[in-house]
Short mmCIF file of C-alpha atoms in Angstrom, two decimals:
data_model
loop_
_atom_site.label_atom_id
_atom_site.label_comp_id
_atom_site.label_asym_id
_atom_site.label_seq_id
_atom_site.Cartn_x
_atom_site.Cartn_y
_atom_site.Cartn_z
CA MET A 1 239.28 254.74 211.81
CA LYS A 2 239.83 252.21 214.58
CA LEU A 3 240.22 254.29 217.74
CA LYS A 4 238.84 253.26 221.13
CA LYS A 5 235.39 254.74 221.85
CA ILE A 6 235.54 257.22 218.98
CA ASN A 7 232.38 259.26 218.42
CA GLU A 8 230.18 257.61 215.77
CA LYS A 9 229.46 260.85 213.87
CA LEU A 10 233.17 261.63 213.74
CA GLN A 11 233.92 258.07 212.63
CA GLN A 12 231.46 258.43 209.75
CA ALA A 13 233.00 261.72 208.58
CA LEU A 14 236.52 260.26 208.77
CA LEU A 15 235.51 257.29 206.60
CA GLU A 16 233.81 259.56 204.05
CA ASN A 17 237.05 261.56 203.78
CA GLY A 18 239.14 258.45 203.12
CA LEU A 19 240.56 258.24 206.65
CA SER A 20 239.82 254.60 207.43
CA GLU A 21 243.07 253.80 209.28
CA ALA A 22 244.56 255.74 212.18
CA ASN A 23 248.28 256.43 211.68
CA GLU A 24 250.90 256.04 214.41
CA LEU A 25 250.48 259.59 215.71
CA GLN A 26 246.69 259.23 216.03
CA GLN A 27 246.89 255.75 217.59
CA GLU A 28 249.55 256.71 220.13
CA THR A 29 247.98 259.96 221.35
CA PHE A 30 244.19 259.41 221.18
CA SER A 31 243.56 257.92 224.63
CA THR A 32 245.87 260.34 226.45
CA LEU A 33 244.43 263.38 224.69
CA LYS A 34 240.93 262.12 225.50
CA SER A 35 241.91 261.83 229.19
CA GLY A 36 242.48 265.59 229.44
CA ALA A 37 246.19 265.39 230.30
CA ASP A 38 248.62 268.11 229.19
CA CYS A 39 250.70 266.82 226.27
CA ILE A 40 253.80 267.69 224.24
CA ILE A 41 253.64 265.88 220.90
CA LEU A 42 256.76 265.78 218.73
CA SER A 43 256.08 264.56 215.23
CA PRO A 44 257.69 265.18 211.81
CA LYS A 45 256.18 267.27 209.01
CA GLY A 46 253.51 265.40 207.07
CA SER A 47 252.70 263.00 209.92
CA GLY A 48 249.08 264.14 210.29
CA LYS A 49 249.32 266.70 213.13
CA THR A 50 246.49 268.88 211.77
CA THR A 51 244.15 265.91 211.35
CA THR A 52 245.08 264.72 214.86
CA ILE A 53 244.20 268.12 216.33
CA VAL A 54 240.87 268.39 214.50
CA LEU A 55 239.64 264.87 215.22
CA ASN A 56 240.53 265.14 218.93
CA VAL A 57 238.81 268.51 219.32
CA ILE A 58 235.66 267.15 217.64
CA GLN A 59 235.84 264.00 219.80
CA GLN A 60 236.00 266.03 223.03
CA LEU A 61 233.47 268.73 222.21
CA VAL A 62 231.00 266.65 220.10
CA GLU A 63 228.01 269.03 220.14
CA GLU A 64 227.69 272.80 220.32
CA GLY A 65 227.47 273.91 223.91
CA GLU A 66 228.41 277.20 225.50
CA GLU A 67 228.34 280.72 224.11
CA SER A 68 232.08 281.02 224.75
CA PRO A 69 234.82 278.99 223.01
CA ARG A 70 235.65 275.54 224.38
CA ALA A 71 238.75 274.99 222.24
CA LEU A 72 241.40 277.56 221.34
CA ILE A 73 243.98 276.65 218.68
CA ILE A 74 247.01 278.84 217.94
CA VAL A 75 248.50 278.37 214.46
CA GLU A 76 251.36 279.99 212.57
CA ASP A 77 249.66 282.02 209.81
CA LYS A 78 246.56 282.73 207.71
CA ALA A 79 247.16 279.71 205.43
CA LYS A 80 247.13 277.40 208.45
CA VAL A 81 243.96 279.02 209.83
CA LEU A 82 242.17 278.39 206.51
CA GLU A 83 243.52 274.84 206.22
CA MET A 84 242.30 273.94 209.70
CA GLU A 85 238.89 275.58 209.19
CA ASP A 86 238.46 273.52 206.03
CA LEU A 87 239.33 270.29 207.82
CA PHE A 88 236.89 271.07 210.67
CA GLU A 89 234.18 271.57 208.04
CA LYS A 90 234.89 268.15 206.54
CA LEU A 91 235.37 266.12 209.73
CA GLY A 92 232.77 268.01 211.76
CA ASN A 93 230.15 267.53 209.05
CA TYR A 94 227.81 265.58 211.37
CA THR A 95 228.19 267.80 214.42
CA ASN A 96 226.82 271.24 215.27
CA LEU A 97 230.21 272.63 216.26
CA ARG A 98 230.71 276.29 215.37
CA VAL A 99 234.29 276.90 214.24
CA TYR A 100 235.76 280.32 213.50
CA GLY A 101 239.24 281.40 212.37
CA VAL A 102 240.96 284.77 212.82
CA HIS A 103 244.23 286.00 211.31
CA ASP A 104 246.35 289.13 210.97
CA LYS A 105 244.69 290.25 207.72
CA GLY A 106 241.13 289.95 209.05
CA ASP A 107 238.71 292.68 210.20
CA THR A 108 239.07 292.76 213.99
CA GLU A 109 235.70 294.43 214.68
CA PHE A 110 233.87 291.93 212.48
CA ASP A 111 235.72 289.06 214.18
CA LYS A 112 234.81 290.31 217.67
CA ASN A 113 231.15 290.72 216.76
CA TYR A 114 230.97 287.28 215.18
CA ILE A 115 232.63 285.56 218.16
CA SER A 116 230.26 287.32 220.58
CA THR A 117 227.33 285.49 218.92
CA GLY A 118 228.75 282.21 220.23
CA ILE A 119 231.32 279.76 218.87
CA ASP A 120 232.83 276.45 220.05
CA VAL A 121 236.28 276.45 218.42
CA LEU A 122 238.47 279.50 217.84
CA ILE A 123 241.52 279.16 215.57
CA GLY A 124 243.94 282.04 215.18
CA THR A 125 247.42 283.48 214.79
CA PRO A 126 249.33 284.64 217.91
CA ASN A 127 249.17 288.34 216.95
CA LYS A 128 245.43 288.40 216.28
CA LEU A 129 244.45 286.27 219.28
CA SER A 130 246.64 288.27 221.65
CA ASP A 131 245.13 291.52 220.38
CA MET A 132 241.59 290.20 220.68
CA PHE A 133 242.04 288.74 224.16
CA THR A 134 243.60 292.00 225.36
CA THR A 135 240.84 294.24 224.00
CA ALA A 136 237.72 292.07 224.12
CA GLY A 137 238.26 290.03 227.29
CA TYR A 138 236.60 286.78 226.24
CA ASN A 139 235.10 284.40 228.74
CA VAL A 140 237.57 281.50 228.84
CA ASN A 141 236.10 279.73 231.88
CA ARG A 142 234.54 277.07 229.64
CA LEU A 143 237.71 276.39 227.69
CA LYS A 144 238.49 272.67 227.61
CA MET A 145 241.44 272.64 225.21
CA PHE A 146 244.27 275.11 224.56
CA ILE A 147 246.36 273.89 221.61
CA ILE A 148 249.50 275.25 219.97
CA ASP A 149 250.21 273.82 216.52
CA ASP A 150 253.72 274.01 214.98
CA ALA A 151 255.07 275.46 218.23
CA ASP A 152 258.67 275.40 216.98
CA ALA A 153 257.80 277.64 213.99
CA ILE A 154 255.68 279.98 216.14
CA LEU A 155 258.38 280.37 218.81
CA LYS A 156 261.03 281.12 216.17
CA LEU A 157 258.94 284.23 215.45
CA ARG A 158 259.26 285.15 219.17
CA HIS A 159 255.61 284.90 220.12
CA GLU A 160 256.27 283.52 223.63
CA THR A 161 254.98 286.64 225.41
CA LYS A 162 251.72 286.66 223.44
CA ILE A 163 251.15 282.95 224.06
CA MET A 164 251.83 283.31 227.78
CA ARG A 165 249.51 286.31 228.01
CA ILE A 166 246.69 284.21 226.56
CA SER A 167 247.60 281.16 228.66
CA ASN A 168 247.72 283.19 231.87
CA SER A 169 244.17 284.39 231.29
CA ILE A 170 242.99 280.76 231.33
CA THR A 171 242.91 279.01 234.69
CA ARG A 172 242.03 275.36 234.17
CA THR A 173 242.22 273.73 230.76
CA GLN A 174 244.05 270.96 228.90
CA ARG A 175 247.16 272.36 227.23
CA ILE A 176 248.52 270.56 224.16
CA LEU A 177 251.65 271.53 222.27
CA PHE A 178 252.54 270.11 218.83
CA SER A 179 256.02 270.52 217.36
CA GLU A 180 258.37 268.87 214.89
CA GLN A 181 261.16 268.87 217.45
CA ILE A 182 261.96 269.89 221.00
CA SER A 183 263.93 273.06 221.71
CA GLU A 184 264.96 275.09 224.72
CA ARG A 185 262.19 277.61 223.96
CA ILE A 186 259.57 274.87 223.89
CA GLU A 187 260.86 273.40 227.16
CA ILE A 188 260.71 276.82 228.86
CA LEU A 189 257.19 277.49 227.55
CA ALA A 190 255.97 274.04 228.63
CA GLU A 191 257.47 274.51 232.09
CA LYS A 192 255.65 277.82 232.52
CA MET A 193 252.19 276.75 231.39
CA MET A 194 251.82 272.95 231.66
CA VAL A 195 251.24 270.53 234.51
CA GLU A 196 253.31 267.33 234.24
CA PRO A 197 252.85 267.00 230.46
CA VAL A 198 252.97 263.61 228.78
CA LEU A 199 255.65 263.56 226.07
CA PHE A 200 255.10 261.74 222.78
CA GLU A 201 257.89 261.35 220.23
CA ILE A 202 256.75 259.99 216.87
CA GLU A 203 259.60 258.94 214.58
CA GLU A 204 259.78 259.46 210.81
#
């Protein structure tokens, strides 16, 4: 995949998974996401948002580091958690990144114990993450990326309060919001938690 200064291990995994060409979404957003700027990325269904998230998280984190998570990704449901975990396994094949997913049907005590052993990327649903952050009080001082995938679908389920509760517990981090389209709810959320976000609009 021809992206400027892409990590060689990531490049190798992308090629082995048949991803030899970056699509428009990946080309347009790669440099800005790498810079650490807050971003709102509007892109239609099927345009490669999940792949874009995973490859950019791997690019920024590269190797395992801290005991506490360095990337937090909020997704809509259990199916999305499992899909993203699977993609991290494929594209992070040549890294030591520790990725863990939590969802509403999981065992909360098991999840807490596992996370306390040290992970790099935490993927989860709004309900589960909100519950865990409220009761376990994770160290988020090392968090580099806070990502919301399918924000329009998540906000339709009225999870704004949970998302803001998590966001407010994090002081400095890059905040990235993916959505199919802009809405008043997304604009309000972005205004509350982002600093001068860069807006990308990818057409069909």
